[in-house]
């Protein structure tokens, strides 16, 4: 099932788009490439001034459909000021202006989840609000971390768009129509309620998130002419890696799709049972992706072949080295849900601005314990400083008749450890 | 090989010139250090022969026959423990047999590593002497009788032989600290760390109890204080090493007294107390071989490919990468119990990967 398009916006695109793409290319590309994920950091900026914006662009559903011009103007107003998008992505925005908020929300969700999942590790998914590339030079390297970022943001968009569909925020989609017919299944229940239309979300994510990579993939010369065949090859391999990880992120969302059922009938007798599909909480997606991150596969793309291959013949890192299980594992081909990477990760210990590494100096760590957050691992052997921190809290609160609460202020003194 | 050796000898000669106040008593912990002592001559004479001891140290050594053994044990304990605690680090507490200064040029920097060496060796002497006391090997001390006077709350009483850590500490202070003076920042730092090492024992003394009475009815319960395993102290000091505080000499003069003190370099950092380790200078880079410093570097060290920690190839090899080779290890396997009473095993050859730093 494709995207329901054919909205009037599609007809009059070329001219404004040309303008737009010029406009968007204009801002000086910061050190690293600008990125649509920037929307997740700054949100959708208010529409440009010329159009009279109605709320957040949700209201243009029924009444805006007839009048072509105002809608186009509004779409242009919304999509014109977006940072970090490439032409194809602006196209998508012009077609579905109301989807841009869910997209930004998806990116935000992805970045937030990334920061949550990596909060204790040496690389903590730190972002830079001043840079349109969001993650700086980290994304330039095809490491495991980059793989995670691509997967989680792509999943975030699919997730957020699907939710927006079910919530009625988008005009082009609603609940899953395939699950809405009232027929009874052989198991004796009916599809009912609002099943989340994940298929739409996935397609949308494919269309929007994959756009930059498809651009890289097909027309390398569009951006800057890469004469050197070697450079062109690495470029293509990198695009393939990103596409794979984007898809892996979406795959994780769909693998976690749940079914919810409800009983109806006299005192819950379950004479009638209706079921619908719901999205997983995004934290579940993050958890699963983190697991996949730990088992990410390093790949190469042999000359002249389109398919990617595992690079090492050794079993997955940390895996059991028993002869029986190991051999099969080596030969197992890449599955769609695996995260893949080209480069090895740096150690992320020492600050290195040229590679976008913040380093672990100054990070709070755990004096005892052996996890990733322990000073031992986080500080990379540099040791830690101890500070005495005063916590002022309200405590021993009592209710006094009538009607107020008196509290005391308590000071607790704690040691805070930060890496040297 | 000889040329190699001579360069090392030259470097150490340089180092000895640079570091005239090196606490050479650590030599006692090296294997074969007391081989040239004559077992027939008196212990006093033997102690005088050890020219790497300071005068006060020679006096203490000559106190009685077993003092020298106890100190040697202490030095050995601390060197072993240091090497155990740092087995995974870039600096692996390597020692040099042919140098008067056991740990090489690492000590010429007042770094965290130096702080650890001083602390663990002061603790080692206190520990070994205390142990020797309770075994009755030294004339000057025995079990701790002061503990017995203490009141106990519950149904047990002090008894047995409580190990006298106070004596051990005192001896260690007398012996180890005799080389240091509080004039220089380095001396102050060493004194502080010596004391921190000794204090690490006191708070970790264990209480061991035994039941007495008819068929173990525990009608009488007797308890005594015992030294913890030395590994516990090593771990505690390694933890202190991780959290060591960088200090500098404070400029403040306090009410006419000219006492020099060490203070944390920044006000935000918690001031070090007596159990914390302190250091003055940042550690050198232990990655590359440095002959003048006596740092062997991490080239050729065995590393763990999958570990994210310090022993992992990535950190240990300092980004130089690693070599992998297959290595055959002989292991005992397919062990069977044979009546009665033997265990018969076969030796299997297991192939495993070994990674070494480039």
XYZ file of C-alpha atoms in Angstrom:
778
model
C 0.000 0.000 0.000
C 1.452 3.296 -0.988
C 0.941 6.705 0.314
C -2.366 8.268 -0.508
C -1.232 11.204 -2.504
C -2.939 13.278 -5.136
C -3.517 16.202 -2.909
C -3.672 19.437 -4.849
C -0.317 20.411 -3.498
C 1.336 17.939 -5.788
C 0.386 19.812 -8.915
C 1.942 23.181 -8.328
C 5.131 22.062 -6.712
C 8.023 22.796 -9.046
C 8.264 26.567 -8.820
C 8.030 27.125 -5.087
C 10.220 24.144 -4.575
C 12.939 25.550 -6.679
C 12.853 28.657 -4.599
C 12.771 26.644 -1.475
C 15.645 24.420 -2.305
C 17.686 27.464 -3.114
C 16.649 28.959 0.163
C 17.525 25.865 2.076
C 20.897 25.372 0.530
C 21.756 28.942 1.287
C 22.599 28.767 5.005
C 26.280 28.022 5.362
C 26.681 24.326 5.826
C 28.145 24.044 9.299
C 31.183 21.881 9.797
C 29.267 18.647 9.435
C 26.284 18.062 7.176
C 22.961 19.479 8.205
C 20.406 16.942 9.132
C 16.642 16.668 9.353
C 16.991 15.401 12.908
C 17.631 19.004 13.806
C 13.860 19.376 13.834
C 13.861 17.167 16.905
C 16.046 19.639 18.754
C 14.476 22.931 17.769
C 10.969 21.792 16.898
C 9.011 23.229 14.034
C 9.567 26.949 13.859
C 6.479 29.139 13.429
C 5.355 29.499 9.817
C 6.709 32.341 7.735
C 4.796 35.559 8.181
C 2.863 35.944 4.912
C 0.289 33.264 5.520
C -2.240 33.606 8.282
C -1.490 30.535 10.278
C -4.461 28.784 11.742
C -3.249 27.237 14.953
C -0.678 24.651 14.241
C -1.788 23.657 10.829
C -4.165 20.997 12.006
C -7.259 22.991 11.149
C -6.858 23.012 7.436
C -8.505 19.618 7.027
C -12.049 20.043 5.776
C -12.380 23.684 4.847
C -8.896 24.081 3.368
C -9.377 21.286 0.905
C -11.426 23.250 -1.562
C -9.321 26.356 -1.719
C -6.075 25.519 -3.356
C -4.089 28.620 -2.935
C -4.277 29.269 0.778
C -3.322 25.735 1.508
C -0.336 25.863 -0.729
C 0.673 29.136 0.781
C 0.404 27.682 4.192
C 2.364 24.607 3.247
C 5.036 26.846 1.883
C 4.975 28.892 5.047
C 5.413 25.820 7.197
C 7.947 24.002 5.086
C 9.916 27.042 3.992
C 11.520 27.749 7.300
C 12.590 24.244 8.150
C 16.255 23.727 8.805
C 18.227 20.728 7.676
C 15.866 19.252 5.072
C 16.937 18.292 1.605
C 14.818 18.899 -1.488
C 13.047 15.563 -1.488
C 12.163 15.991 2.140
C 10.750 19.427 1.510
C 8.656 17.838 -1.208
C 7.214 15.464 1.343
C 6.584 18.362 3.659
C 4.782 20.260 0.921
C 2.599 17.286 0.262
C 1.823 16.719 3.896
C 2.362 19.969 5.759
C 0.555 18.776 8.835
C 2.915 15.818 9.139
C 5.908 17.974 9.859
C 5.052 18.295 13.520
C 4.851 14.557 14.045
C 8.131 14.252 12.160
C 9.789 16.700 14.504
C 8.203 14.904 17.416
C 9.540 11.606 16.090
C 13.029 13.004 15.820
C 12.774 14.416 19.321
C 11.568 11.062 20.629
C 14.434 9.298 18.923
C 17.066 11.672 20.256
C 15.609 11.565 23.742
C 15.491 7.791 23.731
C 19.054 7.677 22.472
C 20.143 9.895 25.332
C 18.246 7.774 27.798
C 19.683 4.512 26.523
C 23.230 5.852 26.510
C 23.042 7.990 29.625
C 25.600 5.859 31.446
C 28.015 5.214 28.620
C 31.108 6.992 27.468
C 29.295 8.257 24.425
C 26.112 9.656 25.854
C 24.386 10.694 22.650
C 25.081 14.306 23.352
C 23.674 16.796 20.883
C 24.668 20.260 19.956
C 21.822 22.701 19.536
C 23.886 25.158 17.618
C 24.747 22.699 14.924
C 22.293 21.644 12.299
C 24.002 18.308 12.090
C 22.772 17.628 15.652
C 25.429 15.048 16.446
C 28.329 16.772 14.755
C 31.094 14.660 13.378
C 29.834 11.517 15.035
C 27.504 10.958 12.090
C 30.364 11.263 9.635
C 31.752 8.024 10.909
C 29.869 4.837 10.109
C 30.129 3.447 13.607
C 27.741 1.483 15.777
C 26.612 4.681 17.400
C 25.677 6.196 14.060
C 23.764 3.029 13.276
C 21.783 3.434 16.477
C 21.021 7.089 15.794
C 19.673 6.342 12.332
C 17.606 3.423 13.538
C 16.114 5.185 16.526
C 15.176 8.368 14.680
C 13.677 6.466 11.786
C 11.695 4.409 14.273
C 10.730 7.624 16.039
C 9.226 9.085 12.901
C 7.289 5.925 12.105
C 6.060 5.832 15.673
C 5.063 9.469 15.874
C 3.378 9.532 12.464
C 1.374 6.424 13.289
C 0.281 7.942 16.552
C -0.676 11.138 14.817
C -2.773 9.105 12.384
C -4.660 7.410 15.166
C -5.035 10.690 16.962
C -6.643 12.240 13.927
C -3.999 14.893 13.532
C -3.276 14.021 9.925
C -5.686 14.331 7.095
C -4.214 11.590 4.975
C -4.556 8.743 7.381
C -6.573 7.442 10.224
C -6.970 4.133 11.931
C -5.844 1.078 10.055
C -8.565 0.504 7.444
C -7.555 -3.115 6.955
C -8.591 -3.906 10.469
C -11.839 -2.050 10.502
C -14.237 -4.430 8.754
C -16.637 -5.855 11.199
C -16.234 -9.468 10.222
C -15.577 -12.029 12.899
C -12.288 -13.841 12.709
C -12.169 -17.652 12.903
C -10.931 -17.291 16.471
C -14.218 -15.698 17.386
C -13.364 -12.045 17.816
C -13.732 -8.943 15.798
C -11.410 -6.240 14.767
C -12.682 -3.103 16.411
C -11.654 0.121 17.959
C -8.838 2.000 16.335
C -5.955 -0.132 15.183
C -2.799 1.879 14.776
C -1.997 2.303 11.131
C 1.648 1.404 11.373
C 1.888 0.595 7.691
C 1.274 4.232 6.885
C 3.811 5.350 9.467
C 6.417 3.004 8.069
C 5.833 4.114 4.510
C 5.995 7.704 5.547
C 9.207 7.171 7.421
C 10.642 5.414 4.390
C 9.667 8.284 2.172
C 10.923 11.019 4.441
C 13.794 9.621 6.464
C 15.350 7.615 3.664
C 15.224 10.480 1.214
C 18.751 11.833 1.806
C 20.246 8.374 1.481
C 18.355 7.585 -1.686
C 19.719 10.811 -3.035
C 23.200 9.677 -2.162
C 22.561 6.279 -3.524
C 21.264 7.158 -6.923
C 22.686 10.474 -7.899
C 25.912 10.886 -6.126
C 26.967 13.666 -8.413
C 23.989 15.805 -7.525
C 25.566 17.119 -4.398
C 29.211 17.298 -5.208
C 30.792 15.509 -8.095
C 32.723 12.585 -6.764
C 35.197 11.728 -9.455
C 37.254 9.445 -7.342
C 35.708 5.984 -7.652
C 36.935 5.044 -4.208
C 35.233 7.987 -2.583
C 32.116 7.241 -4.568
C 32.157 3.687 -3.343
C 32.518 4.618 0.313
C 29.726 7.079 -0.218
C 27.508 4.374 -1.622
C 28.395 1.886 1.089
C 27.596 4.468 3.672
C 24.230 5.164 2.074
C 23.487 1.476 2.108
C 24.427 1.266 5.752
C 22.135 4.145 6.654
C 19.244 2.727 4.669
C 19.675 -0.637 6.319
C 19.688 0.876 9.783
C 16.702 3.091 9.040
C 14.822 -0.001 7.997
C 16.048 -1.931 11.030
C 14.615 0.764 13.267
C 11.239 0.519 11.556
C 11.374 -3.257 11.714
C 11.790 -3.061 15.468
C 8.655 -0.957 15.780
C 6.601 -3.365 13.736
C 7.978 -6.370 15.591
C 6.736 -4.852 18.810
C 3.225 -4.144 17.585
C 0.807 -5.539 20.135
C -2.752 -6.693 20.050
C -5.170 -5.475 22.643
C -8.547 -7.077 23.179
C -11.554 -6.195 25.158
C -14.538 -8.202 26.277
C -18.064 -7.009 25.914
C -21.312 -8.496 27.068
C -23.287 -8.800 30.278
C -20.950 -8.447 33.226
C -17.948 -9.007 31.048
C -19.131 -12.357 29.771
C -17.073 -11.885 26.655
C -19.878 -12.668 24.243
C -18.272 -10.194 21.983
C -14.565 -9.625 21.850
C -13.016 -6.815 19.893
C -9.339 -6.454 19.282
C -7.115 -3.788 17.878
C -3.452 -3.252 17.312
C -1.465 -0.763 19.306
C 1.986 0.646 19.048
C 4.524 -0.254 21.691
C 5.731 2.428 24.072
C 8.734 4.061 22.486
C 10.918 3.055 25.417
C 10.386 -0.567 24.391
C 11.631 0.277 20.945
C 14.663 1.918 22.515
C 15.376 -1.100 24.687
C 15.258 -3.483 21.775
C 17.375 -1.235 19.607
C 19.933 -0.967 22.369
C 20.144 -4.731 22.438
C 20.626 -4.737 18.696
C 23.272 -2.057 19.069
C 25.292 -4.336 21.305
C 25.172 -7.019 18.649
C 25.681 -4.732 15.691
C 27.440 -6.308 12.754
C 30.386 -4.820 10.973
C 29.958 -5.045 7.237
C 31.827 -4.572 4.041
C 30.499 -4.322 0.577
C 32.620 -6.394 -1.794
C 33.497 -4.872 -5.111
C 30.832 -5.141 -7.702
C 28.227 -6.543 -5.412
C 25.239 -4.799 -4.142
C 24.816 -6.930 -1.081
C 26.515 -6.234 2.158
C 28.595 -8.833 3.908
C 29.695 -9.404 7.438
C 33.215 -8.223 7.775
C 34.651 -10.456 10.435
C 34.434 -14.185 10.412
C 34.547 -14.360 14.138
C 31.336 -14.897 16.027
C 29.590 -11.905 17.449
C 31.665 -10.096 19.962
C 31.372 -11.581 23.392
C 29.516 -14.552 22.049
C 30.255 -18.053 23.112
C 33.114 -19.484 21.227
C 31.865 -23.025 21.184
C 32.631 -24.686 17.912
C 29.168 -25.879 17.211
C 27.174 -22.709 17.571
C 29.892 -20.457 16.310
C 30.279 -21.711 12.791
C 26.656 -21.362 11.922
C 26.611 -17.911 13.348
C 29.416 -16.802 11.067
C 27.593 -17.937 8.036
C 24.260 -16.526 9.025
C 23.434 -13.823 6.593
C 22.477 -10.373 7.703
C 18.921 -10.082 8.765
C 16.789 -7.037 8.194
C 16.592 -6.239 11.864
C 20.357 -6.199 12.501
C 22.110 -2.917 12.972
C 25.115 -2.660 10.721
C 28.174 -0.457 10.771
C 31.252 0.075 8.662
C 33.747 1.568 11.052
C 34.872 0.654 14.490
C 33.906 3.057 17.226
C 36.495 5.276 18.831
C 36.852 4.913 22.587
C 35.105 8.245 23.314
C 37.403 8.822 26.285
C 39.257 11.983 25.445
C 37.798 15.166 24.037
C 38.449 15.444 20.322
C 36.486 18.241 18.662
C 37.689 17.332 15.196
C 35.924 14.007 15.496
C 32.988 15.309 17.470
C 33.907 13.465 20.629
C 32.969 15.208 23.839
C 35.066 12.967 26.078
C 34.116 11.800 29.531
C 35.890 14.450 31.529
C 33.504 16.038 33.995
C 30.873 13.319 33.685
C 29.307 12.180 36.937
C 30.189 8.615 37.775
C 29.505 5.920 40.278
C 32.291 5.301 42.742
C 31.217 1.776 43.518
C 29.693 -0.764 41.214
C 30.917 -2.196 37.990
C 28.457 -1.004 35.372
C 29.188 1.334 32.507
C 28.594 4.269 34.809
C 31.224 3.206 37.308
C 34.112 5.630 37.586
C 36.348 2.742 36.631
C 34.915 2.403 33.157
C 33.593 5.871 32.507
C 36.762 7.757 33.400
C 38.997 5.519 31.289
C 41.509 5.175 34.096
C 42.011 8.893 34.617
C 40.447 8.768 38.065
C 37.795 11.034 39.466
C 37.375 14.160 41.519
C 35.148 14.322 44.519
C 33.012 17.316 45.293
C 30.832 17.919 48.276
C 27.376 18.894 47.191
C 24.701 20.295 49.455
C 21.150 19.299 48.755
C 18.548 21.546 50.252
C 15.171 19.921 50.510
C 11.922 20.547 52.230
C 11.304 17.848 54.767
C 9.331 16.851 57.866
C 6.266 18.477 56.405
C 3.275 18.710 58.674
C -0.266 19.652 58.040
C -1.460 22.395 60.356
C -5.173 22.961 61.009
C -6.442 24.743 59.000
C -5.136 24.826 56.278
C -1.486 24.976 55.572
C 1.596 22.871 55.607
C 4.773 23.706 57.464
C 8.028 22.217 56.439
C 11.573 22.339 57.594
C 14.456 22.630 55.265
C 16.900 19.794 55.437
C 20.390 19.864 54.140
C 21.982 16.685 53.061
C 25.624 16.645 52.151
C 26.594 14.269 49.423
C 29.746 13.361 47.615
C 29.606 13.831 43.886
C 32.187 12.124 41.749
C 33.161 13.426 38.352
C 35.723 12.096 35.926
C 39.044 13.848 35.702
C 71.288 -8.049 24.601
C 74.294 -6.677 26.445
C 73.973 -3.361 24.710
C 70.354 -3.291 25.712
C 71.258 -4.010 29.271
C 73.889 -1.361 29.380
C 71.455 1.301 28.180
C 69.138 0.336 30.948
C 71.951 0.468 33.435
C 72.834 3.910 32.182
C 69.296 5.135 32.506
C 69.094 3.900 36.017
C 72.343 5.538 36.892
C 70.835 8.775 35.667
C 67.713 8.134 37.610
C 69.624 7.485 40.778
C 71.420 10.753 40.378
C 68.149 12.546 39.841
C 66.433 10.908 42.742
C 68.801 10.894 45.616
C 66.027 10.483 48.167
C 64.531 7.338 46.742
C 63.163 5.060 49.429
C 65.312 2.158 48.568
C 64.152 -0.104 51.317
C 61.738 -1.557 48.733
C 64.733 -3.542 47.541
C 64.009 -5.851 50.432
C 60.923 -6.998 48.628
C 62.807 -8.061 45.548
C 63.677 -11.699 45.194
C 67.243 -12.485 46.074
C 67.861 -9.151 47.720
C 69.055 -10.757 50.923
C 71.008 -13.541 49.234
C 74.342 -11.935 49.917
C 73.722 -11.760 53.632
C 75.781 -14.042 55.736
C 73.567 -16.284 57.818
C 76.332 -16.788 60.342
C 76.943 -13.171 61.220
C 74.655 -11.343 63.593
C 71.519 -9.639 62.361
C 72.905 -6.282 63.392
C 75.884 -6.705 61.107
C 73.663 -7.883 58.318
C 71.485 -4.822 58.649
C 74.515 -2.539 58.485
C 75.486 -4.211 55.245
C 72.275 -3.124 53.595
C 73.541 0.209 52.454
C 70.290 1.145 50.801
C 68.682 1.534 54.186
C 68.772 4.863 55.953
C 70.500 5.083 59.294
C 67.307 4.914 61.306
C 66.130 2.031 59.193
C 69.345 0.136 59.886
C 68.853 0.720 63.592
C 65.300 -0.599 63.482
C 66.367 -3.521 61.369
C 68.945 -4.441 63.938
C 66.456 -4.481 66.805
C 65.983 -8.176 66.671
C 66.512 -11.110 64.452
C 63.231 -11.259 62.620
C 62.644 -7.597 61.925
C 64.411 -7.806 58.593
C 62.283 -10.782 57.550
C 59.108 -8.968 58.534
C 60.028 -5.853 56.568
C 61.004 -7.908 53.565
C 57.689 -9.733 53.738
C 55.893 -6.407 53.909
C 57.750 -5.037 50.910
C 57.117 -8.215 48.945
C 53.423 -8.169 49.868
C 53.030 -4.622 48.680
C 54.892 -5.136 45.407
C 52.802 -8.204 44.639
C 49.610 -6.415 45.515
C 50.552 -3.412 43.433
C 51.158 -5.655 40.459
C 47.875 -7.403 41.032
C 45.862 -4.204 41.264
C 47.481 -2.714 38.182
C 47.635 -5.852 36.084
C 45.095 -4.389 33.685
C 46.368 -0.842 33.527
C 48.755 0.833 31.162
C 51.229 1.129 33.996
C 51.417 -2.340 35.429
C 53.598 -1.643 38.451
C 56.598 -3.175 36.791
C 59.719 -3.523 38.903
C 63.335 -3.617 37.900
C 65.728 -6.014 39.524
C 68.915 -4.251 38.631
C 67.942 -0.857 39.891
C 68.307 0.484 43.375
C 65.022 2.134 42.842
C 62.638 -0.749 42.520
C 59.902 0.930 40.498
C 62.097 2.856 38.107
C 61.636 6.411 36.978
C 57.909 6.390 37.603
C 58.735 7.634 41.067
C 60.424 10.769 39.788
C 56.984 12.169 39.012
C 54.792 12.926 41.988
C 51.875 11.226 40.330
C 48.946 9.137 41.436
C 50.977 6.013 40.805
C 53.708 7.225 43.148
C 51.035 7.951 45.730
C 49.779 4.398 45.473
C 53.252 2.883 45.787
C 53.987 4.824 48.941
C 50.637 4.028 50.496
C 50.658 0.325 49.756
C 54.233 -0.155 50.919
C 53.680 1.692 54.195
C 50.626 -0.489 54.696
C 52.646 -3.568 53.786
C 55.234 -2.937 56.483
C 52.599 -2.224 59.112
C 50.766 -5.358 58.075
C 53.747 -7.688 58.074
C 55.099 -6.386 61.357
C 51.709 -6.735 63.021
C 51.421 -10.272 61.772
C 54.931 -11.063 63.008
C 54.009 -9.646 66.415
C 51.019 -11.879 66.875
C 53.064 -14.866 65.832
C 55.604 -14.062 68.475
C 58.390 -13.561 66.022
C 59.396 -10.176 67.333
C 60.594 -9.402 70.819
C 59.256 -5.876 70.873
C 55.598 -6.694 70.614
C 52.993 -9.360 71.020
C 49.222 -9.490 70.983
C 47.153 -6.413 71.632
C 46.275 -6.471 75.311
C 44.487 -3.149 75.299
C 41.568 -4.561 73.393
C 40.751 -6.944 76.182
C 39.914 -4.111 78.539
C 37.187 -2.817 76.281
C 33.645 -3.517 77.281
C 31.500 -5.678 75.139
C 27.804 -5.233 74.783
C 26.661 -8.652 73.854
C 27.336 -12.120 75.040
C 30.894 -12.462 74.061
C 34.216 -11.491 75.461
C 37.574 -10.454 74.204
C 40.150 -13.173 74.274
C 42.654 -14.964 72.133
C 45.317 -12.995 70.410
C 44.141 -9.702 68.952
C 46.610 -8.447 66.418
C 48.301 -5.248 67.499
C 47.878 -2.954 64.526
C 48.878 0.055 66.615
C 52.352 -1.313 67.007
C 52.532 -2.130 63.340
C 51.495 1.406 62.442
C 53.989 2.865 64.837
C 56.771 0.758 63.489
C 55.854 1.598 59.920
C 55.817 5.305 60.791
C 59.233 5.008 62.357
C 60.693 2.928 59.570
C 59.065 4.112 56.364
C 58.688 7.791 57.203
C 62.280 8.130 58.362
C 63.387 8.890 54.836
C 60.944 11.716 54.308
C 60.990 15.255 55.509
C 58.091 17.636 55.583
C 60.090 20.411 53.970
C 59.311 19.820 50.344
C 55.941 19.329 48.698
C 57.086 15.898 47.554
C 58.028 14.919 51.084
C 54.690 16.117 52.420
C 52.913 14.165 49.753
C 54.802 10.982 50.555
C 54.180 11.373 54.270
C 50.488 11.897 53.649
C 50.226 8.857 51.439
C 52.244 6.682 53.828
C 49.807 7.593 56.560
C 46.812 6.979 54.305
C 48.154 3.528 53.546
C 48.531 2.686 57.204
C 45.117 4.039 58.083
C 43.539 1.822 55.498
C 44.256 -1.127 57.765
C 42.894 0.160 61.018
C 39.325 0.622 59.895
C 39.239 -2.756 58.195
C 40.286 -4.947 61.101
C 38.071 -7.984 61.378
C 36.581 -9.555 64.439
C 36.781 -13.290 64.608
C 34.914 -15.295 67.186
C 34.959 -18.827 68.412
C 32.460 -20.747 70.471
C 33.380 -22.703 73.519
C 31.340 -24.870 75.820
C 29.952 -28.373 75.953
C 29.763 -29.749 72.441
C 29.977 -26.337 70.921
C 27.055 -24.943 72.872
C 28.570 -21.513 72.670
C 28.075 -20.775 76.330
C 31.283 -18.836 76.119
C 32.130 -16.880 73.028
C 35.588 -15.469 72.637
C 36.495 -12.900 70.027
C 39.663 -11.247 68.848
C 40.750 -8.778 66.236
C 42.449 -9.968 63.131
C 44.085 -8.309 60.157
C 42.022 -8.384 56.980
C 43.441 -10.207 53.956
C 45.981 -7.960 52.268
C 43.923 -8.100 49.078
C 41.190 -6.120 50.857
C 43.671 -3.360 51.595
C 44.961 -3.443 48.048
C 41.470 -2.989 46.711
C 40.720 -0.174 49.121
C 43.892 1.654 48.155
C 43.266 1.083 44.468
C 39.885 2.709 44.984
C 41.596 5.574 46.758
C 43.999 5.799 43.833
C 41.080 6.252 41.459
C 39.722 9.066 43.570
C 43.043 10.610 44.539
C 43.086 14.350 44.961
C 45.480 16.634 43.195
C 47.047 19.025 45.706
C 49.490 21.873 45.855
C 51.428 23.509 48.642
C 49.266 26.102 50.327
C 50.642 29.600 50.580
C 48.771 30.577 53.675
C 50.668 31.129 56.857
C 48.810 30.267 59.951
C 49.413 32.439 62.984
C 53.168 32.676 63.058
C 53.566 28.965 62.561
C 55.305 28.059 59.405
C 53.599 24.749 58.933
C 53.372 23.833 55.303
C 50.261 22.104 54.180
C 48.896 20.535 51.071
C 45.576 21.715 49.729
C 43.376 20.582 46.912
C 44.143 22.445 43.692
C 40.604 23.672 43.333
C 38.191 24.913 45.929
C 35.412 22.896 44.423
C 37.178 19.660 45.122
C 36.604 18.078 48.473
C 39.610 18.624 50.726
C 41.459 15.345 51.184
C 41.264 13.698 54.567
C 43.845 11.455 56.084
C 42.699 8.331 54.308
C 42.678 9.884 50.848
C 45.641 9.687 48.530
C 47.098 12.923 47.209
C 49.350 13.744 44.295
C 51.070 16.800 42.895
C 51.561 16.135 39.215
C 49.602 14.532 36.431
C 50.753 11.088 35.449
C 52.963 10.675 32.431
C 51.625 8.841 29.417
C 52.345 5.202 30.009
C 51.574 4.240 26.433
C 54.941 4.521 24.790
C 58.225 3.182 25.963
C 60.272 5.841 27.669
C 63.727 4.780 28.747
C 64.630 7.868 30.675
C 61.500 7.450 32.767
C 61.817 3.693 32.978
C 58.381 3.178 31.453
C 58.179 -0.028 29.440
C 55.117 1.044 27.421
C 52.198 -1.169 26.539
C 53.629 -2.716 23.396
C 53.360 -6.464 23.567
C 50.977 -6.484 26.510
C 48.184 -9.027 26.380
C 44.805 -7.366 26.076
C 41.173 -8.349 26.078
C 39.495 -7.740 22.764
C 35.974 -7.399 24.061
C 36.473 -5.533 27.296
C 35.448 -1.872 27.360
C 37.650 -1.307 30.404
C 41.290 -0.522 30.823
C 42.345 -4.068 30.004
C 40.535 -3.898 26.677
C 42.719 -3.701 23.621
C 41.328 -0.334 22.673
C 42.444 1.467 25.796
C 45.464 -0.620 26.692
C 47.024 -0.347 23.254
C 46.407 3.418 23.195
C 44.810 3.250 19.754
C 47.753 1.476 18.126
C 45.709 -1.640 17.500
C 46.543 -5.196 18.385
C 47.897 -8.404 16.924
C 46.025 -11.635 17.251
C 47.549 -15.041 17.219
C 46.273 -18.465 17.964
C 47.720 -19.972 21.032
C 47.488 -23.487 22.265
C 46.959 -23.932 25.926
C 47.156 -27.228 27.736
C 44.318 -27.782 30.100
C 43.215 -30.622 32.276
C 40.049 -32.129 31.011
C 37.760 -35.134 31.169
C 38.558 -35.648 34.779
C 37.310 -38.826 36.363
C 37.124 -39.969 39.893
C 38.801 -43.330 40.396
C 37.971 -45.442 43.442
C 39.605 -44.762 45.810
C 40.736 -41.926 45.922
C 42.236 -40.381 42.868
C 41.191 -38.036 40.161
C 42.491 -38.864 36.740
C 42.580 -36.240 34.078
C 43.659 -36.034 30.512
C 45.442 -33.068 29.119
C 43.675 -31.383 26.281
C 45.084 -28.776 24.018
C 42.732 -25.898 23.637
C 43.260 -23.328 20.958
C 42.499 -19.827 21.951
C 43.150 -16.367 20.629
C 45.657 -14.137 22.279
C 45.717 -10.454 21.565
C 48.779 -8.350 22.127
C 49.240 -4.628 21.670
C 51.118 -3.381 18.655
